[in-house]
Amino acid sequence: MTAEAVRQHRIGSEGRGIGMKFLSDISNVFVREMTPVLREPLGLVFSMVQPLLFLFLFGPLLGGAGEFGGTSAWQWFVPGVLILMCLFGPMMAGYNLLVELMGGSMERMLVTPVNRTAMLIGRTLKESLVLLVQAVLIIALALPLGFQFYPLGVLVGLALLVVLGVGLGGLSFALAILAHPSGQLFYIVTQVGLFPLMLLSGVLLPIDFGPTWLQVAAKINPIMHVADAVRALFAGTFADISIVYGTLAAFLVALLGLVVGTRTMRRGI
């Protein structure tokens, strides 16, 4: 074996070693974040109180209003509840990181050789899994209410929801790091930004009911496009152009969240 071949073999071995360590770091962070959830599973139920209230108290009001967007009220409303969970779940995920930063427990993680990008990905995967489990529970509870189950559409819709959650989670973690040590920036941005995103996404009522200026403002909200795409998928309609727009919007948010979150995690802590 020539010297060049030996050098290439060493580089390849080192690359595989780095890759395995990176995956191991992601797994360790994921397990660390999931352990409290598994120890106290009731926390998942308590975090679903607001979506459940919308499902059982607000949903029946729409049930007597006929169709929305050419589909049944439940077929239209359940995806909206899932988007609502995505906004109040992954988008607020940075709060836990902020608490760790303010309490000093995150410092113990930082002195370990764990890759900081792996810290972000591991946390994001945990939030995505929690979101997926909660979404499945909401769908199961909506079936007796009149929601029609289209397996393939629901599966693709849930995947799109997870992609959006990854992006929102990454942005939330980045915001938590930037808000450290006071935390005021996190509270201000989430409270100011959360409700406009929710209201302009049409998760509770169709945007078509609003004035023209409101519809124009909603068009620039990526959450609205994802909501329309998930509704089309949950209705079993795969030829709707909204699916293309929603998929692009979800992946753009995910890319933005991962890039911003990774850079902030590397530089900001």
PDB file of N, CA, C and O in Angstrom, residues 68-107:
ATOM      1  N   PHE A  68     -66.266  23.779   4.896  1.00  0.00           N
ATOM      2  CA  PHE A  68     -65.257  24.822   4.828  1.00  0.00           C
ATOM      3  C   PHE A  68     -64.275  24.445   3.732  1.00  0.00           C
ATOM      4  O   PHE A  68     -63.659  23.375   3.785  1.00  0.00           O
ATOM      5  N   GLY A  69     -64.126  25.322   2.768  1.00  0.00           N
ATOM      6  CA  GLY A  69     -63.189  25.042   1.691  1.00  0.00           C
ATOM      7  C   GLY A  69     -63.525  23.801   0.899  1.00  0.00           C
ATOM      8  O   GLY A  69     -62.647  23.106   0.401  1.00  0.00           O
ATOM      9  N   GLY A  70     -64.820  23.476   0.800  1.00  0.00           N
ATOM     10  CA  GLY A  70     -65.222  22.313   0.022  1.00  0.00           C
ATOM     11  C   GLY A  70     -65.115  20.999   0.748  1.00  0.00           C
ATOM     12  O   GLY A  70     -65.315  19.941   0.150  1.00  0.00           O
ATOM     13  N   THR A  71     -64.809  21.018   2.048  1.00  0.00           N
ATOM     14  CA  THR A  71     -64.705  19.784   2.812  1.00  0.00           C
ATOM     15  C   THR A  71     -65.470  19.943   4.113  1.00  0.00           C
ATOM     16  O   THR A  71     -65.919  21.034   4.468  1.00  0.00           O
ATOM     17  N   SER A  72     -65.636  18.848   4.861  1.00  0.00           N
ATOM     18  CA  SER A  72     -66.397  18.903   6.100  1.00  0.00           C
ATOM     19  C   SER A  72     -65.673  19.756   7.134  1.00  0.00           C
ATOM     20  O   SER A  72     -64.459  19.946   7.065  1.00  0.00           O
ATOM     21  N   ALA A  73     -66.431  20.242   8.114  1.00  0.00           N
ATOM     22  CA  ALA A  73     -65.860  21.117   9.131  1.00  0.00           C
ATOM     23  C   ALA A  73     -64.776  20.403   9.936  1.00  0.00           C
ATOM     24  O   ALA A  73     -63.724  20.987  10.229  1.00  0.00           O
ATOM     25  N   TRP A  74     -64.995  19.138  10.289  1.00  0.00           N
ATOM     26  CA  TRP A  74     -63.995  18.419  11.067  1.00  0.00           C
ATOM     27  C   TRP A  74     -62.746  18.145  10.244  1.00  0.00           C
ATOM     28  O   TRP A  74     -61.633  18.192  10.764  1.00  0.00           O
ATOM     29  N   GLN A  75     -62.935  17.849   8.976  1.00  0.00           N
ATOM     30  CA  GLN A  75     -61.786  17.600   8.104  1.00  0.00           C
ATOM     31  C   GLN A  75     -60.948  18.866   7.952  1.00  0.00           C
ATOM     32  O   GLN A  75     -59.748  18.805   7.739  1.00  0.00           O
ATOM     33  N   TRP A  76     -61.601  19.998   8.069  1.00  0.00           N
ATOM     34  CA  TRP A  76     -60.920  21.290   7.969  1.00  0.00           C
ATOM     35  C   TRP A  76     -60.313  21.705   9.302  1.00  0.00           C
ATOM     36  O   TRP A  76     -59.221  22.264   9.350  1.00  0.00           O
ATOM     37  N   PHE A  77     -61.003  21.407  10.410  1.00  0.00           N
ATOM     38  CA  PHE A  77     -60.616  21.945  11.709  1.00  0.00           C
ATOM     39  C   PHE A  77     -59.509  21.146  12.384  1.00  0.00           C
ATOM     40  O   PHE A  77     -58.632  21.723  13.043  1.00  0.00           O
ATOM     41  N   VAL A  78     -59.514  19.824  12.264  1.00  0.00           N
ATOM     42  CA  VAL A  78     -58.512  18.994  12.945  1.00  0.00           C
ATOM     43  C   VAL A  78     -57.087  19.357  12.516  1.00  0.00           C
ATOM     44  O   VAL A  78     -56.203  19.508  13.386  1.00  0.00           O
ATOM     45  N   PRO A  79     -56.798  19.529  11.217  1.00  0.00           N
ATOM     46  CA  PRO A  79     -55.452  19.992  10.861  1.00  0.00           C
ATOM     47  C   PRO A  79     -55.107  21.342  11.483  1.00  0.00           C
ATOM     48  O   PRO A  79     -53.938  21.594  11.839  1.00  0.00           O
ATOM     49  N   GLY A  80     -56.103  22.208  11.633  1.00  0.00           N
ATOM     50  CA  GLY A  80     -55.858  23.493  12.280  1.00  0.00           C
ATOM     51  C   GLY A  80     -55.432  23.324  13.732  1.00  0.00           C
ATOM     52  O   GLY A  80     -54.549  24.033  14.217  1.00  0.00           O
ATOM     53  N   VAL A  81     -56.039  22.379  14.434  1.00  0.00           N
ATOM     54  CA  VAL A  81     -55.656  22.105  15.822  1.00  0.00           C
ATOM     55  C   VAL A  81     -54.222  21.591  15.883  1.00  0.00           C
ATOM     56  O   VAL A  81     -53.454  21.952  16.786  1.00  0.00           O
ATOM     57  N   LEU A  82     -53.848  20.762  14.921  1.00  0.00           N
ATOM     58  CA  LEU A  82     -52.485  20.230  14.894  1.00  0.00           C
ATOM     59  C   LEU A  82     -51.467  21.340  14.626  1.00  0.00           C
ATOM     60  O   LEU A  82     -50.373  21.352  15.215  1.00  0.00           O
ATOM     61  N   ILE A  83     -51.798  22.265  13.748  1.00  0.00           N
ATOM     62  CA  ILE A  83     -50.921  23.410  13.513  1.00  0.00           C
ATOM     63  C   ILE A  83     -50.824  24.252  14.776  1.00  0.00           C
ATOM     64  O   ILE A  83     -49.738  24.766  15.124  1.00  0.00           O
ATOM     65  N   LEU A  84     -51.920  24.384  15.478  1.00  0.00           N
ATOM     66  CA  LEU A  84     -51.936  25.119  16.741  1.00  0.00           C
ATOM     67  C   LEU A  84     -50.987  24.463  17.744  1.00  0.00           C
ATOM     68  O   LEU A  84     -50.237  25.151  18.462  1.00  0.00           O
ATOM     69  N   MET A  85     -50.994  23.146  17.808  1.00  0.00           N
ATOM     70  CA  MET A  85     -50.083  22.429  18.684  1.00  0.00           C
ATOM     71  C   MET A  85     -48.637  22.663  18.285  1.00  0.00           C
ATOM     72  O   MET A  85     -47.754  22.763  19.141  1.00  0.00           O
ATOM     73  N   CYS A  86     -48.394  22.754  16.996  1.00  0.00           N
ATOM     74  CA  CYS A  86     -47.046  22.987  16.497  1.00  0.00           C
ATOM     75  C   CYS A  86     -46.550  24.374  16.918  1.00  0.00           C
ATOM     76  O   CYS A  86     -45.368  24.561  17.236  1.00  0.00           O
ATOM     77  N   LEU A  87     -47.448  25.340  16.925  1.00  0.00           N
ATOM     78  CA  LEU A  87     -47.069  26.700  17.309  1.00  0.00           C
ATOM     79  C   LEU A  87     -46.812  26.793  18.808  1.00  0.00           C
ATOM     80  O   LEU A  87     -45.875  27.454  19.248  1.00  0.00           O
ATOM     81  N   PHE A  88     -47.642  26.142  19.611  1.00  0.00           N
ATOM     82  CA  PHE A  88     -47.500  26.239  21.058  1.00  0.00           C
ATOM     83  C   PHE A  88     -46.549  25.189  21.621  1.00  0.00           C
ATOM     84  O   PHE A  88     -46.234  25.231  22.810  1.00  0.00           O
ATOM     85  N   GLY A  89     -46.090  24.239  20.783  1.00  0.00           N
ATOM     86  CA  GLY A  89     -45.158  23.213  21.233  1.00  0.00           C
ATOM     87  C   GLY A  89     -43.731  23.533  20.829  1.00  0.00           C
ATOM     88  O   GLY A  89     -42.976  24.157  21.586  1.00  0.00           O
ATOM     89  N   PRO A  90     -43.310  23.131  19.608  1.00  0.00           N
ATOM     90  CA  PRO A  90     -41.938  23.414  19.173  1.00  0.00           C
ATOM     91  C   PRO A  90     -41.557  24.889  19.201  1.00  0.00           C
ATOM     92  O   PRO A  90     -40.410  25.226  19.490  1.00  0.00           O
ATOM     93  N   MET A  91     -42.507  25.766  18.923  1.00  0.00           N
ATOM     94  CA  MET A  91     -42.156  27.184  18.921  1.00  0.00           C
ATOM     95  C   MET A  91     -41.816  27.682  20.322  1.00  0.00           C
ATOM     96  O   MET A  91     -41.073  28.642  20.481  1.00  0.00           O
ATOM     97  N   MET A  92     -42.363  27.025  21.352  1.00  0.00           N
ATOM     98  CA  MET A  92     -42.056  27.400  22.727  1.00  0.00           C
ATOM     99  C   MET A  92     -41.018  26.474  23.357  1.00  0.00           C
ATOM    100  O   MET A  92     -40.750  26.560  24.556  1.00  0.00           O
ATOM    101  N   ALA A  93     -40.422  25.596  22.547  1.00  0.00           N
ATOM    102  CA  ALA A  93     -39.478  24.609  23.076  1.00  0.00           C
ATOM    103  C   ALA A  93     -38.238  25.255  23.664  1.00  0.00           C
ATOM    104  O   ALA A  93     -37.585  24.687  24.550  1.00  0.00           O
ATOM    105  N   GLY A  94     -37.881  26.425  23.182  1.00  0.00           N
ATOM    106  CA  GLY A  94     -36.690  27.095  23.689  1.00  0.00           C
ATOM    107  C   GLY A  94     -36.795  27.497  25.142  1.00  0.00           C
ATOM    108  O   GLY A  94     -35.772  27.805  25.776  1.00  0.00           O
ATOM    109  N   TYR A  95     -38.002  27.480  25.695  1.00  0.00           N
ATOM    110  CA  TYR A  95     -38.183  27.874  27.092  1.00  0.00           C
ATOM    111  C   TYR A  95     -37.387  26.954  28.022  1.00  0.00           C
ATOM    112  O   TYR A  95     -36.742  27.413  28.974  1.00  0.00           O
ATOM    113  N   ASN A  96     -37.428  25.643  27.752  1.00  0.00           N
ATOM    114  CA  ASN A  96     -36.693  24.691  28.593  1.00  0.00           C
ATOM    115  C   ASN A  96     -35.186  24.951  28.519  1.00  0.00           C
ATOM    116  O   ASN A  96     -34.488  24.875  29.536  1.00  0.00           O
ATOM    117  N   LEU A  97     -34.700  25.243  27.319  1.00  0.00           N
ATOM    118  CA  LEU A  97     -33.274  25.558  27.172  1.00  0.00           C
ATOM    119  C   LEU A  97     -32.937  26.839  27.923  1.00  0.00           C
ATOM    120  O   LEU A  97     -31.878  26.938  28.561  1.00  0.00           O
ATOM    121  N   LEU A  98     -33.824  27.816  27.864  1.00  0.00           N
ATOM    122  CA  LEU A  98     -33.597  29.080  28.566  1.00  0.00           C
ATOM    123  C   LEU A  98     -33.532  28.857  30.073  1.00  0.00           C
ATOM    124  O   LEU A  98     -32.699  29.455  30.766  1.00  0.00           O
ATOM    125  N   VAL A  99     -34.409  27.990  30.593  1.00  0.00           N
ATOM    126  CA  VAL A  99     -34.391  27.678  32.028  1.00  0.00           C
ATOM    127  C   VAL A  99     -33.067  27.033  32.416  1.00  0.00           C
ATOM    128  O   VAL A  99     -32.480  27.356  33.461  1.00  0.00           O
ATOM    129  N   GLU A 100     -32.564  26.130  31.569  1.00  0.00           N
ATOM    130  CA  GLU A 100     -31.283  25.483  31.854  1.00  0.00           C
ATOM    131  C   GLU A 100     -30.140  26.484  31.802  1.00  0.00           C
ATOM    132  O   GLU A 100     -29.200  26.410  32.602  1.00  0.00           O
ATOM    133  N   LEU A 101     -30.196  27.397  30.871  1.00  0.00           N
ATOM    134  CA  LEU A 101     -29.149  28.417  30.770  1.00  0.00           C
ATOM    135  C   LEU A 101     -29.171  29.345  31.984  1.00  0.00           C
ATOM    136  O   LEU A 101     -28.120  29.687  32.538  1.00  0.00           O
ATOM    137  N   MET A 102     -30.352  29.743  32.401  1.00  0.00           N
ATOM    138  CA  MET A 102     -30.475  30.656  33.536  1.00  0.00           C
ATOM    139  C   MET A 102     -30.149  29.956  34.854  1.00  0.00           C
ATOM    140  O   MET A 102     -29.651  30.577  35.794  1.00  0.00           O
ATOM    141  N   GLY A 103     -30.437  28.652  34.928  1.00  0.00           N
ATOM    142  CA  GLY A 103     -30.179  27.904  36.151  1.00  0.00           C
ATOM    143  C   GLY A 103     -28.763  27.381  36.272  1.00  0.00           C
ATOM    144  O   GLY A 103     -28.345  26.953  37.349  1.00  0.00           O
ATOM    145  N   GLY A 104     -28.027  27.366  35.150  1.00  0.00           N
ATOM    146  CA  GLY A 104     -26.642  26.907  35.176  1.00  0.00           C
ATOM    147  C   GLY A 104     -26.450  25.449  34.851  1.00  0.00           C
ATOM    148  O   GLY A 104     -25.309  24.989  34.724  1.00  0.00           O
ATOM    149  N   SER A 105     -27.542  24.687  34.701  1.00  0.00           N
ATOM    150  CA  SER A 105     -27.389  23.257  34.415  1.00  0.00           C
ATOM    151  C   SER A 105     -26.822  23.004  33.021  1.00  0.00           C
ATOM    152  O   SER A 105     -26.203  21.968  32.780  1.00  0.00           O
ATOM    153  N   MET A 106     -27.031  23.961  32.117  1.00  0.00           N
ATOM    154  CA  MET A 106     -26.515  23.792  30.760  1.00  0.00           C
ATOM    155  C   MET A 106     -24.999  23.866  30.734  1.00  0.00           C
ATOM    156  O   MET A 106     -24.363  23.304  29.828  1.00  0.00           O
ATOM    157  N   GLU A 107     -24.410  24.511  31.729  1.00  0.00           N
ATOM    158  CA  GLU A 107     -22.946  24.622  31.772  1.00  0.00           C
ATOM    159  C   GLU A 107     -22.290  23.257  31.907  1.00  0.00           C
ATOM    160  O   GLU A 107     -21.191  23.033  31.390  1.00  0.00           O
TER     161      GLU A 107
END
